mmCIF file of N, CA and C in Angstrom:
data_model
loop_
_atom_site.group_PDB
_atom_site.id
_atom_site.type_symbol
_atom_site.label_atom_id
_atom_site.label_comp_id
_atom_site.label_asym_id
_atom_site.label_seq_id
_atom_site.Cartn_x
_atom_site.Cartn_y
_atom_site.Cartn_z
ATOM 1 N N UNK A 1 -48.107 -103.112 156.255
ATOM 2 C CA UNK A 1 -47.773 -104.514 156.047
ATOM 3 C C UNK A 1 -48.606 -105.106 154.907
ATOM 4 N N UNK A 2 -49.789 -104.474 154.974
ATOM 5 C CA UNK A 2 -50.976 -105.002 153.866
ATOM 6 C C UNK A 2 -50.342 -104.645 152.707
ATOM 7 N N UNK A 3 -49.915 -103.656 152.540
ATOM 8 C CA UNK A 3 -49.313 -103.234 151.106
ATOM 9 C C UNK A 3 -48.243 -103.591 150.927
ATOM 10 N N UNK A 4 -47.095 -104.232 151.891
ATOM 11 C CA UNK A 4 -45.921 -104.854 151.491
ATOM 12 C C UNK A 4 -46.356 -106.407 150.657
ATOM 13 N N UNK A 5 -47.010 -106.674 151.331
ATOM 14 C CA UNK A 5 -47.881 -108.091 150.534
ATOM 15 C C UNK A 5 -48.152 -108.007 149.741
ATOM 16 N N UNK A 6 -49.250 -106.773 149.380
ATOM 17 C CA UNK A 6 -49.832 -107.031 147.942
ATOM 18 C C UNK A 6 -48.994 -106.519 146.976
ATOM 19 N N UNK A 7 -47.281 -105.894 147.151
ATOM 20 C CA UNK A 7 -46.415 -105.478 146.459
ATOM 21 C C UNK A 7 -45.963 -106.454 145.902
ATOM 22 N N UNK A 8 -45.756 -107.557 146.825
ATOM 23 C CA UNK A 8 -44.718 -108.626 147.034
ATOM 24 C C UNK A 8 -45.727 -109.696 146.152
ATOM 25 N N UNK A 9 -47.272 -109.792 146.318
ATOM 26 C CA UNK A 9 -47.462 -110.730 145.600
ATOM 27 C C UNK A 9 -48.014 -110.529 144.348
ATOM 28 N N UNK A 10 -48.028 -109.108 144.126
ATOM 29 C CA UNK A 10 -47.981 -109.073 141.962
ATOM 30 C C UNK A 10 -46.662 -108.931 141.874
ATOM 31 N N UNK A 11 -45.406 -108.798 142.688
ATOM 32 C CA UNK A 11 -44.061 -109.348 141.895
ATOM 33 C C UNK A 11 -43.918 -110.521 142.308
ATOM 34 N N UNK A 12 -44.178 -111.955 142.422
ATOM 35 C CA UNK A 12 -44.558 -112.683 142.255
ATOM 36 C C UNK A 12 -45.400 -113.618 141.153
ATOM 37 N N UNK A 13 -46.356 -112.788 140.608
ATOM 38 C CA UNK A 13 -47.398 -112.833 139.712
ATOM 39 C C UNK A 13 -46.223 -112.741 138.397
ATOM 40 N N UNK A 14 -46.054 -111.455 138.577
ATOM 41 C CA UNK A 14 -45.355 -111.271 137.439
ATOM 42 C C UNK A 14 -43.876 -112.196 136.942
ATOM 43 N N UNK A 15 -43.051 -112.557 138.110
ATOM 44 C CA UNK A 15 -42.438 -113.358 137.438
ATOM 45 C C UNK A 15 -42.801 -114.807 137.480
ATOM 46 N N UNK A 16 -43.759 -115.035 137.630
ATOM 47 C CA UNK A 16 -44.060 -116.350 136.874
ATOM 48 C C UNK A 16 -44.693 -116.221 135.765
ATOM 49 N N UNK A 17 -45.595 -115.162 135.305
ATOM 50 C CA UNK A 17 -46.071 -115.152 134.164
ATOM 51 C C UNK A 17 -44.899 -114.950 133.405
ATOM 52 N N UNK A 18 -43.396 -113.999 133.874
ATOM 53 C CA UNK A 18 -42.562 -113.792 132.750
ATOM 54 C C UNK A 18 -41.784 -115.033 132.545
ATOM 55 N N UNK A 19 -41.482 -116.005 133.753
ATOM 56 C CA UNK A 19 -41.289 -117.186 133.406
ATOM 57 C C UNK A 19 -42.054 -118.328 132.854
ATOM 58 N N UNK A 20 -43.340 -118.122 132.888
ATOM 59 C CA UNK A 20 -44.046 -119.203 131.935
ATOM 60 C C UNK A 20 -44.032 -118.698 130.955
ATOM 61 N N UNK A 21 -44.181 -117.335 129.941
ATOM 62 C CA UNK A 21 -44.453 -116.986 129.056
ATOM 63 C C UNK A 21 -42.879 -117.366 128.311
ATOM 64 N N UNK A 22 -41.669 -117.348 129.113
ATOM 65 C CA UNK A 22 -40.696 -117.470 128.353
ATOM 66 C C UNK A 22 -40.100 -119.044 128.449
ATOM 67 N N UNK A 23 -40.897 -120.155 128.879
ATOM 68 C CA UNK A 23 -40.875 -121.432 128.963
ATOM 69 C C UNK A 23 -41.497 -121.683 127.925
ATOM 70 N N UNK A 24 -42.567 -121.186 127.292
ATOM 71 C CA UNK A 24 -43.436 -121.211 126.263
ATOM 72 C C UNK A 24 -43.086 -120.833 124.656
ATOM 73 N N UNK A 25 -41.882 -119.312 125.390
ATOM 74 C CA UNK A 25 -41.593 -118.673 123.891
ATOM 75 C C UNK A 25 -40.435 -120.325 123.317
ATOM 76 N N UNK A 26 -39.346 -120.735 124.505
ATOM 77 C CA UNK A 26 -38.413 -121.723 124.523
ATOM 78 C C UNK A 26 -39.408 -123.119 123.814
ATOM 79 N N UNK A 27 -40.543 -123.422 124.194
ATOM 80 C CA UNK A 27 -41.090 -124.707 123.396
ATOM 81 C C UNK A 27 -41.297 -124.331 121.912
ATOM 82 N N UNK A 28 -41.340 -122.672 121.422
ATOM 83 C CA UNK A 28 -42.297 -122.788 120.516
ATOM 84 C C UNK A 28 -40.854 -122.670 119.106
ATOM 85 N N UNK A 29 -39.807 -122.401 120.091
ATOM 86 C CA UNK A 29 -38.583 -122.179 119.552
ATOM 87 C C UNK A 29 -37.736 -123.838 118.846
ATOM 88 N N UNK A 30 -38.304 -124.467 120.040
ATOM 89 C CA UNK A 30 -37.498 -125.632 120.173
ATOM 90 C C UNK A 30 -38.031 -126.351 118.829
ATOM 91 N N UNK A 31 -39.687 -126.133 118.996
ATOM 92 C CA UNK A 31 -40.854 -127.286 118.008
ATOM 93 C C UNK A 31 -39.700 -126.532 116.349
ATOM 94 N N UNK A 32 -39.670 -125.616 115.875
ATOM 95 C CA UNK A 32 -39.264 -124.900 114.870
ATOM 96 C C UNK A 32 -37.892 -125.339 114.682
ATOM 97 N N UNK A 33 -37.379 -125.356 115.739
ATOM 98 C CA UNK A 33 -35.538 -125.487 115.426
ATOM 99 C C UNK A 33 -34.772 -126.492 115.119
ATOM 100 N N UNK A 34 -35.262 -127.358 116.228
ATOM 101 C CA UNK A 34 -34.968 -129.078 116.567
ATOM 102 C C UNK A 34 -35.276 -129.762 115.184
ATOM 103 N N UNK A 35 -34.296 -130.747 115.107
ATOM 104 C CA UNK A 35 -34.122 -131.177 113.868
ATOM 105 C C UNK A 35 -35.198 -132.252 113.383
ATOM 106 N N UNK A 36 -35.915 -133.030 114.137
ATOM 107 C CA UNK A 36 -36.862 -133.920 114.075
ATOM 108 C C UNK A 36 -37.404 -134.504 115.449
ATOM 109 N N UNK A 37 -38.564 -134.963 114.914
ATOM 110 C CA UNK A 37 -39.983 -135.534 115.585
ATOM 111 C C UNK A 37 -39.830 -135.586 116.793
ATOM 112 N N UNK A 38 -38.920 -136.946 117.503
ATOM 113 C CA UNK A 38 -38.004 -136.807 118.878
ATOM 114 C C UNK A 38 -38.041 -135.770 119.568
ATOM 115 N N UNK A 39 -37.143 -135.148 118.751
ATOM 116 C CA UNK A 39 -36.392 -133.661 120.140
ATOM 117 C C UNK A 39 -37.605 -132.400 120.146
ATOM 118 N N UNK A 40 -38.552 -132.622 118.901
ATOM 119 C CA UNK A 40 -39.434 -131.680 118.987
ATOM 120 C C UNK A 40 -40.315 -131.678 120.063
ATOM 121 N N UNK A 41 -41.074 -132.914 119.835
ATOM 122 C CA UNK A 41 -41.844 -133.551 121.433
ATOM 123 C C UNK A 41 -40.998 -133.418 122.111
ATOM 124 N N UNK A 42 -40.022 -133.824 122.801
ATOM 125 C CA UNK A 42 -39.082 -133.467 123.737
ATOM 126 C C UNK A 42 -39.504 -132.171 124.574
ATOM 127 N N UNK A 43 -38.430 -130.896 123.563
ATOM 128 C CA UNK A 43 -38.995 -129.308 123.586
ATOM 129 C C UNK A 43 -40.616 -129.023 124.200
ATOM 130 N N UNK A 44 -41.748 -129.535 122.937
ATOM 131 C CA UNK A 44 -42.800 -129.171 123.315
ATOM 132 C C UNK A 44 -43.584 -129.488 124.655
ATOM 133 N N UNK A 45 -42.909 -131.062 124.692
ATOM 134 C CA UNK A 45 -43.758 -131.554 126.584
ATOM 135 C C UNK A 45 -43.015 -131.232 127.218
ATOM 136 N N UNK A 46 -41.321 -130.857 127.659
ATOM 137 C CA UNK A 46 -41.177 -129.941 128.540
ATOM 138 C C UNK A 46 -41.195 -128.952 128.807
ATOM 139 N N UNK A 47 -40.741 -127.853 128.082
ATOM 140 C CA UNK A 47 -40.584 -126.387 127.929
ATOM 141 C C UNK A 47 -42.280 -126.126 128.240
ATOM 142 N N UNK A 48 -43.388 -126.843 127.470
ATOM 143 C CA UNK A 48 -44.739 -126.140 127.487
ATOM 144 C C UNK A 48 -45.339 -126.668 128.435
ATOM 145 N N UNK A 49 -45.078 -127.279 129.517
ATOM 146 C CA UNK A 49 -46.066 -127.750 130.707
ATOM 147 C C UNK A 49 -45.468 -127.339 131.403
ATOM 148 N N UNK A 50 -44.086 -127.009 131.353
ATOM 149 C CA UNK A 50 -43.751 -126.045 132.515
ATOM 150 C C UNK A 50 -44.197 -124.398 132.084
ATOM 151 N N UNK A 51 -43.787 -124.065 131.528
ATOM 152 C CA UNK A 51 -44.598 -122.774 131.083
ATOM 153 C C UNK A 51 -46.280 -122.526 130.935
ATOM 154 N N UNK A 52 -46.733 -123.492 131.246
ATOM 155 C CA UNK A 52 -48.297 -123.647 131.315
ATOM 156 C C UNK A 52 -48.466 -123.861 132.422
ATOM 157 N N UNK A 53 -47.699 -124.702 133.351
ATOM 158 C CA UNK A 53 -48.105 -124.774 134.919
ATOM 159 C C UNK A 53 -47.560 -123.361 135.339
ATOM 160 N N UNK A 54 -46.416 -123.064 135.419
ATOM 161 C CA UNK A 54 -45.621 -121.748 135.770
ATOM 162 C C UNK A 54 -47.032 -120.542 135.915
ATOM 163 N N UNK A 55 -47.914 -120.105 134.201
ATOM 164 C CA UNK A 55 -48.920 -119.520 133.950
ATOM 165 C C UNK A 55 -49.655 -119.642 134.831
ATOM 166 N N UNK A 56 -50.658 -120.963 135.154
ATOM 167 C CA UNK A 56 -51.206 -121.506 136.343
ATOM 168 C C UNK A 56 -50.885 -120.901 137.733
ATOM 169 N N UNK A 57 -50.057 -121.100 137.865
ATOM 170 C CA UNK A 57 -49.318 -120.835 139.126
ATOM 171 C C UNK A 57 -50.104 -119.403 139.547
ATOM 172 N N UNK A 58 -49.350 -118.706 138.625
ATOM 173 C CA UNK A 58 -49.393 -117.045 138.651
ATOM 174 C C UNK A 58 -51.441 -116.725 138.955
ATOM 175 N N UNK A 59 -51.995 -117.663 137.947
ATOM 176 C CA UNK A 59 -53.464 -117.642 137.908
ATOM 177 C C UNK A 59 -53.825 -117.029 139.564
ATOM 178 N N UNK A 60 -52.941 -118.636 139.914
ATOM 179 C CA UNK A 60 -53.977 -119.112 141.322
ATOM 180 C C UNK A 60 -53.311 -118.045 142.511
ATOM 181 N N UNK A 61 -52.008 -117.124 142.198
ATOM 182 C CA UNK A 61 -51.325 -116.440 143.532
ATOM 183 C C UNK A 61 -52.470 -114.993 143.259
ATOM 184 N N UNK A 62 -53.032 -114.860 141.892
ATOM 185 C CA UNK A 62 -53.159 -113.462 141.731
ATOM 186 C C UNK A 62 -54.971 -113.581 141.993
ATOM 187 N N UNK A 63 -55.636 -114.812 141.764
ATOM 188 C CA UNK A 63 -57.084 -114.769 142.100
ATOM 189 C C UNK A 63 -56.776 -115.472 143.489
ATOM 190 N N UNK A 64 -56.812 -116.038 144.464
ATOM 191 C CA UNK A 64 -56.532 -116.771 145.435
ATOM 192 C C UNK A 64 -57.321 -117.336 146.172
ATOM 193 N N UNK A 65 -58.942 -117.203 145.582
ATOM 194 C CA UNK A 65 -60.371 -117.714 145.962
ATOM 195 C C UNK A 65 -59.738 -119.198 146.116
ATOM 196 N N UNK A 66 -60.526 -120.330 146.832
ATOM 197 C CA UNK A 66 -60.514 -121.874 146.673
ATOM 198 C C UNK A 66 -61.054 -122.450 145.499
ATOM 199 N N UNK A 67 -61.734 -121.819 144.809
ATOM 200 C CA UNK A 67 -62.337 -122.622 143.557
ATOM 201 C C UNK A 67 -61.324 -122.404 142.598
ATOM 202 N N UNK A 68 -61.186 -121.320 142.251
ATOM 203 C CA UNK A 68 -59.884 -120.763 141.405
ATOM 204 C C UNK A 68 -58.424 -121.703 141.286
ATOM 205 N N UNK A 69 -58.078 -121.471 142.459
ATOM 206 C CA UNK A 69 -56.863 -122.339 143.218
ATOM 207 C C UNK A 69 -56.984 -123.842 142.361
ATOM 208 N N UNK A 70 -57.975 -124.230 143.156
ATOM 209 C CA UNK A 70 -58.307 -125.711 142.889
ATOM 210 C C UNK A 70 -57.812 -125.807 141.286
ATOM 211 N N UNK A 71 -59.029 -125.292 140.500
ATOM 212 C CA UNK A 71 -58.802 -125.146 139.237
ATOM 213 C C UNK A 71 -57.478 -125.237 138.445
ATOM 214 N N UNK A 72 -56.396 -124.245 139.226
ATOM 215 C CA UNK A 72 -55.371 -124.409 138.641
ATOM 216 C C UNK A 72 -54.571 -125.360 138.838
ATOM 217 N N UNK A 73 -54.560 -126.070 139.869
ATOM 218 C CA UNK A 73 -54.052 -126.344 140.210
ATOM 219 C C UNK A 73 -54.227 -128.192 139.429
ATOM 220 N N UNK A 74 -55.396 -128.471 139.530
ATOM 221 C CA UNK A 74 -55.910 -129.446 139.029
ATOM 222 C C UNK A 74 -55.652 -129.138 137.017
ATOM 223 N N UNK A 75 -55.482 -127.896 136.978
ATOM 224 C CA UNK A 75 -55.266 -127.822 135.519
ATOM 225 C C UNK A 75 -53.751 -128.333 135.026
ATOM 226 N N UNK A 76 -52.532 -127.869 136.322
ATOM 227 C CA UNK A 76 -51.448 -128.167 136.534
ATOM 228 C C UNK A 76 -51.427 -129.817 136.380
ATOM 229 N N UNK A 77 -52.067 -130.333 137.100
ATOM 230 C CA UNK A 77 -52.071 -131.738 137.341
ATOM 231 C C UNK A 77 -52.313 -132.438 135.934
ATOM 232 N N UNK A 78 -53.488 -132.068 135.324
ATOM 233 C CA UNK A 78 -53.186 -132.693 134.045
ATOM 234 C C UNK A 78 -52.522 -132.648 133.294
ATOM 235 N N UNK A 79 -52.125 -131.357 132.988
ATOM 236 C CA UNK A 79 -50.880 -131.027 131.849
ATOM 237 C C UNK A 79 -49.428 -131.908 132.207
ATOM 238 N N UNK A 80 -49.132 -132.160 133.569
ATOM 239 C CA UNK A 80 -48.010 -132.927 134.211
ATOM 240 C C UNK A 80 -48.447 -134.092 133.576
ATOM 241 N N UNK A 81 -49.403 -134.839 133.709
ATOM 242 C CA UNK A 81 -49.890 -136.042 133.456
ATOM 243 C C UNK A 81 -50.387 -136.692 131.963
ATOM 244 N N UNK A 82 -50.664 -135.653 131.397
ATOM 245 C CA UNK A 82 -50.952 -135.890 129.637
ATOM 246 C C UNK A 82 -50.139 -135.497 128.787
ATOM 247 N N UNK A 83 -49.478 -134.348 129.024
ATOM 248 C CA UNK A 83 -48.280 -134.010 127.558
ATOM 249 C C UNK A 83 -47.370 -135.050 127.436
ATOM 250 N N UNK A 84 -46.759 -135.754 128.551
ATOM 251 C CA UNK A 84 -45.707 -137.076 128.007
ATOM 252 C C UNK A 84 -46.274 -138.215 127.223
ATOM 253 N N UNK A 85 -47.310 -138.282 128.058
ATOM 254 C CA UNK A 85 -48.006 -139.319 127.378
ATOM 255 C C UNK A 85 -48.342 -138.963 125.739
ATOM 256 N N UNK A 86 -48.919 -137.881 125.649
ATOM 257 C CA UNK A 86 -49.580 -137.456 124.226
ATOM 258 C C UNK A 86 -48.358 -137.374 123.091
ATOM 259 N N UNK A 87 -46.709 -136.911 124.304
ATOM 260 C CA UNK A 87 -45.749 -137.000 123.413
ATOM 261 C C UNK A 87 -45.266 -138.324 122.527
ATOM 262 N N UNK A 88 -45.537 -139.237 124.111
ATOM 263 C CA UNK A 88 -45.234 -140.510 124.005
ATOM 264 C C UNK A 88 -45.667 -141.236 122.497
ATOM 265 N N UNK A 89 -46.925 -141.396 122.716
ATOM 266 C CA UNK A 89 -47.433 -141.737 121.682
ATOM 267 C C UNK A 89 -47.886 -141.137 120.016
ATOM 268 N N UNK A 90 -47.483 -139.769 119.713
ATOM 269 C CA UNK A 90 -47.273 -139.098 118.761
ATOM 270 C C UNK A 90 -45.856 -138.879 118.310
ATOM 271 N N UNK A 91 -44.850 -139.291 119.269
ATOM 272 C CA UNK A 91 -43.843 -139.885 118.735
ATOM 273 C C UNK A 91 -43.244 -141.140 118.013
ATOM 274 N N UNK A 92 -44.265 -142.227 118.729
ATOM 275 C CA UNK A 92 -44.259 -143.078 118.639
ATOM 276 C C UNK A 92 -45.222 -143.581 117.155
ATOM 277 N N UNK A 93 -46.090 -142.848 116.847
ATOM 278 C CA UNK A 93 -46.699 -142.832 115.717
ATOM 279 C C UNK A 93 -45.959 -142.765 114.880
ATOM 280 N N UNK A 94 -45.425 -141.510 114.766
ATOM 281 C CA UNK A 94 -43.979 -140.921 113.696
ATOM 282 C C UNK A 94 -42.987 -141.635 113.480
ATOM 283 N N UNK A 95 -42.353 -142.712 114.885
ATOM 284 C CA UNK A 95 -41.745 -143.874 113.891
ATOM 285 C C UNK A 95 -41.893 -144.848 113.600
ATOM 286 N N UNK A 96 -43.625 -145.282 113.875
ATOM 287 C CA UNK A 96 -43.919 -146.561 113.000
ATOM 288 C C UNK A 96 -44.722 -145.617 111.716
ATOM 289 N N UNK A 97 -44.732 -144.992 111.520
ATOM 290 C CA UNK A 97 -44.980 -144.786 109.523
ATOM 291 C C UNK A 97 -44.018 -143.631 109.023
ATOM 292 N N UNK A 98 -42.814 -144.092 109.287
ATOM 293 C CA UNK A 98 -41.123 -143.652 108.907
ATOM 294 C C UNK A 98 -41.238 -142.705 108.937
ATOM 295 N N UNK A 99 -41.384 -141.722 109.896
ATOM 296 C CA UNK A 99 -40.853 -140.156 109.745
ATOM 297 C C UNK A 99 -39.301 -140.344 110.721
ATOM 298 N N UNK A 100 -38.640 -139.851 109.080
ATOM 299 C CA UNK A 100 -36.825 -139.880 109.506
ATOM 300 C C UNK A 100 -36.285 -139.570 110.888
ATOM 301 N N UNK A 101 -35.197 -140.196 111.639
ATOM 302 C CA UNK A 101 -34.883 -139.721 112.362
ATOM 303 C C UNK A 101 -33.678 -138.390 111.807
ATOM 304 N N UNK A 102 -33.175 -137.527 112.715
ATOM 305 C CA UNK A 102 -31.981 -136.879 112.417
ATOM 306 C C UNK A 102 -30.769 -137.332 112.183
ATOM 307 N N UNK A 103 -30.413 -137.476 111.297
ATOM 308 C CA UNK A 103 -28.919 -137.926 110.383
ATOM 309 C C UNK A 103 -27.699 -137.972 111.384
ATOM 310 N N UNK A 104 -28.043 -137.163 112.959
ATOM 311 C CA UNK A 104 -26.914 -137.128 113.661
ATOM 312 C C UNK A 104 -27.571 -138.156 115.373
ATOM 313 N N UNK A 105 -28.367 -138.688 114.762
ATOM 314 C CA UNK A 105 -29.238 -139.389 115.606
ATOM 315 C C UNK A 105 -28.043 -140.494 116.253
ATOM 316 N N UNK A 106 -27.635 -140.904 117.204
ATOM 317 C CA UNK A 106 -26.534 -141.806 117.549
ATOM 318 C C UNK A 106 -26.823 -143.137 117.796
ATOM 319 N N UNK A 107 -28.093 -143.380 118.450
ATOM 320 C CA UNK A 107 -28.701 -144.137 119.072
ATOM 321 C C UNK A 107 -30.335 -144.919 118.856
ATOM 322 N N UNK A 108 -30.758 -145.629 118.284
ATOM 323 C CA UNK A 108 -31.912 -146.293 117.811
ATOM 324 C C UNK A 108 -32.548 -147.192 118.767
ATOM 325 N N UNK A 109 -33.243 -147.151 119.717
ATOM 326 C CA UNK A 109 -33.242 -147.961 120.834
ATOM 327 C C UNK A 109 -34.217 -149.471 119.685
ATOM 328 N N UNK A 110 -35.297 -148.911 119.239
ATOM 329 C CA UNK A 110 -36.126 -149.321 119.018
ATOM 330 C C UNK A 110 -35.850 -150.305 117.015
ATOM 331 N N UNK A 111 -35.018 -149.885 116.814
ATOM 332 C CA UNK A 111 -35.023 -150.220 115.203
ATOM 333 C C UNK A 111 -34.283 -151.856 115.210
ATOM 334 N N UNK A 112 -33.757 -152.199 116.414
ATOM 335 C CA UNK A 112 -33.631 -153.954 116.521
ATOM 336 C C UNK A 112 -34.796 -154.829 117.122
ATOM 337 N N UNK A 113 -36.107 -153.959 117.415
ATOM 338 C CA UNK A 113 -37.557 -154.430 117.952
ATOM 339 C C UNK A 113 -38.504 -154.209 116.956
ATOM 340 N N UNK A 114 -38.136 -153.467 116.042
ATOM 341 C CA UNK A 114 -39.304 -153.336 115.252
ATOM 342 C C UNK A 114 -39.013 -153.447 113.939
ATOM 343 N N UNK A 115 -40.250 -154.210 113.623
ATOM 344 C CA UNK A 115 -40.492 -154.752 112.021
ATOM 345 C C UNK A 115 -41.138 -154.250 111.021
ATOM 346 N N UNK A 116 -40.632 -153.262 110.440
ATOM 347 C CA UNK A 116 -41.119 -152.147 109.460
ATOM 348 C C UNK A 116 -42.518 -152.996 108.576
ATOM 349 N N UNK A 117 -42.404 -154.129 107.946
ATOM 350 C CA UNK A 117 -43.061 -154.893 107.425
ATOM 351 C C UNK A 117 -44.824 -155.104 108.359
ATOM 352 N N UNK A 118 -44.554 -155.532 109.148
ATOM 353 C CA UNK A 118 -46.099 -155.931 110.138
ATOM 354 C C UNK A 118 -46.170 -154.809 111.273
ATOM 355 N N UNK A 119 -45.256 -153.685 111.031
ATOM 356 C CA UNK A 119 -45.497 -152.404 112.396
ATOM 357 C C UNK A 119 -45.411 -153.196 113.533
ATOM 358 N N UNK A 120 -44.702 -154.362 113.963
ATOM 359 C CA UNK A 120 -44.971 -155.120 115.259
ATOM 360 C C UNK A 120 -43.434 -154.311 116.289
ATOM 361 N N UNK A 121 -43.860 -154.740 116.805
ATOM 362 C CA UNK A 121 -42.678 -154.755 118.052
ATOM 363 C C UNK A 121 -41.857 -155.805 119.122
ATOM 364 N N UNK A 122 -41.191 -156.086 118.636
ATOM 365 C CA UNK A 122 -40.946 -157.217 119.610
ATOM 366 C C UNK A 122 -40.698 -156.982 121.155
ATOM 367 N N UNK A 123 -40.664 -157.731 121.962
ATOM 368 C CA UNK A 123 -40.456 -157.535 123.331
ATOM 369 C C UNK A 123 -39.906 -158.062 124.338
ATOM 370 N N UNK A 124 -38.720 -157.596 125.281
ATOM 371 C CA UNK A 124 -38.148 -158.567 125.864
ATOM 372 C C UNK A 124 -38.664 -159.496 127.188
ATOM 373 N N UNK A 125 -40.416 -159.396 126.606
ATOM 374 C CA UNK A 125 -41.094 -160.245 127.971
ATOM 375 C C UNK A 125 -40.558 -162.068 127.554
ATOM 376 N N UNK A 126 -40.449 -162.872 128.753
ATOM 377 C CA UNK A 126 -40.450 -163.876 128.756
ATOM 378 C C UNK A 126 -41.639 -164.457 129.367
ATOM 379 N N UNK A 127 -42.765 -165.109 128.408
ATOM 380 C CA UNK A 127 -43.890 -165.429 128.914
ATOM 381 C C UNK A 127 -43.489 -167.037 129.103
ATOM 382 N N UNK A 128 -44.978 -167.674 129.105
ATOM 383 C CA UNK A 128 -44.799 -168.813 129.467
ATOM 384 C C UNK A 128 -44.126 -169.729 129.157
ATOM 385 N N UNK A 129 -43.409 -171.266 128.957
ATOM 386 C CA UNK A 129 -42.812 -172.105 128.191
ATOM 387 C C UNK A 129 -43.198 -172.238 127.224
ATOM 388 N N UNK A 130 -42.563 -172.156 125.847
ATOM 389 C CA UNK A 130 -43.131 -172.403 124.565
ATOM 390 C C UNK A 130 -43.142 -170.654 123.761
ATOM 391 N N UNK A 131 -43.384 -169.486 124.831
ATOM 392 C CA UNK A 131 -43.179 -168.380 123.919
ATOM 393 C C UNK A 131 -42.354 -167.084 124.624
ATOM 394 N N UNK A 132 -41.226 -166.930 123.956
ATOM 395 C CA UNK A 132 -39.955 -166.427 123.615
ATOM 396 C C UNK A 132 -40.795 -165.124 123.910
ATOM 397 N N UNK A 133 -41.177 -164.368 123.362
ATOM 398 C CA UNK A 133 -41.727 -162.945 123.482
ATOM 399 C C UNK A 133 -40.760 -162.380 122.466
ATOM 400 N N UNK A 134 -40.643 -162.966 121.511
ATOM 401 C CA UNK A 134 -39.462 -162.178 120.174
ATOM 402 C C UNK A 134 -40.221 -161.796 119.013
ATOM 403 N N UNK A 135 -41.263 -162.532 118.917
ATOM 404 C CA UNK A 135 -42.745 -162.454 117.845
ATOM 405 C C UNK A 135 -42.711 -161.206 118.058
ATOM 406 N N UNK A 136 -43.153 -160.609 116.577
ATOM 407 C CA UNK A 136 -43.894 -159.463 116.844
ATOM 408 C C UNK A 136 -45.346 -159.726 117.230
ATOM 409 N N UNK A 137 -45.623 -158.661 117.767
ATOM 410 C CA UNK A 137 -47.222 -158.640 117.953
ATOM 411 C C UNK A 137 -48.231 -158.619 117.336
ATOM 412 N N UNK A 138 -49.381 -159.207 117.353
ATOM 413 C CA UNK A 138 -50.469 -159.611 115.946
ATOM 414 C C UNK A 138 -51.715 -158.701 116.497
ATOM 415 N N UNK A 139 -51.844 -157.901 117.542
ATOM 416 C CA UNK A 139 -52.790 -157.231 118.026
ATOM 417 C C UNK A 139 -52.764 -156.205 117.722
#
């Protein structure tokens, strides 16, 4: 029985490493292929935090100590928690100092909020009486 387990859990091991490694080869494909900034982040924060947690995964089935575990697991947790964000805002960089969108781009959420001139953004908050929230922002 001991050895049906430890059969069962390096094939285990192994296909998550072959599935993170090929979640990974898919981000590194996507960053290269994808036509601009957008869909690249896109590719890179999903395809690579799942292929980096997936990796993880495999870490923590094949060492299975509690410190180890933890580790990965908590390593999992950040990567869930920082690549959108890091996308977020390195995307968001790229289109306030004009890096093009793709020519087959359909949709501009942001180009009737923002004022190329002062980098502001407008916003559809309604603050107190007297301000609209249509200003761009001076901060």
């Amino acid at each position: 029985m001991t050895e049906f387990l430890s059969t069962l859990s390096t094939l285990l091991v192994a296909l998550l490493l072959l599935a993170g490694g090929g979640f990974m080869i898919l981000a590194a494909v996507g960053i290269l292929r994808l036509p601009d900034l957008p869909t690249r982040m896109h590719a890179s924060t999903k395809a690579g935090a799942l292929g980096a947690s997936l990796t993880m995964l495999a870490v923590a089935f094949y060492l299975p100590e509690g410190a180890i575990v933890a580790r990965a697991l908590a390593v999992i947790v950040f990567i869930l928690l920082t690549a959108p964000v890091a996308a977020h805002v390195i995307g968001r960089a790229g289109y306030f100092v004009g890096v093009p969108l793709w020519e087959g781009t359909v949709k501009d959420e942001l180009k009737k909020h923002y004022d190329p001139e002062s980098h502001g953004l407008e916003s559809g908050f309604e603050g107190p009486p007297g301000e609209t929230g249509t200003e761009p922002r001076r901060d």
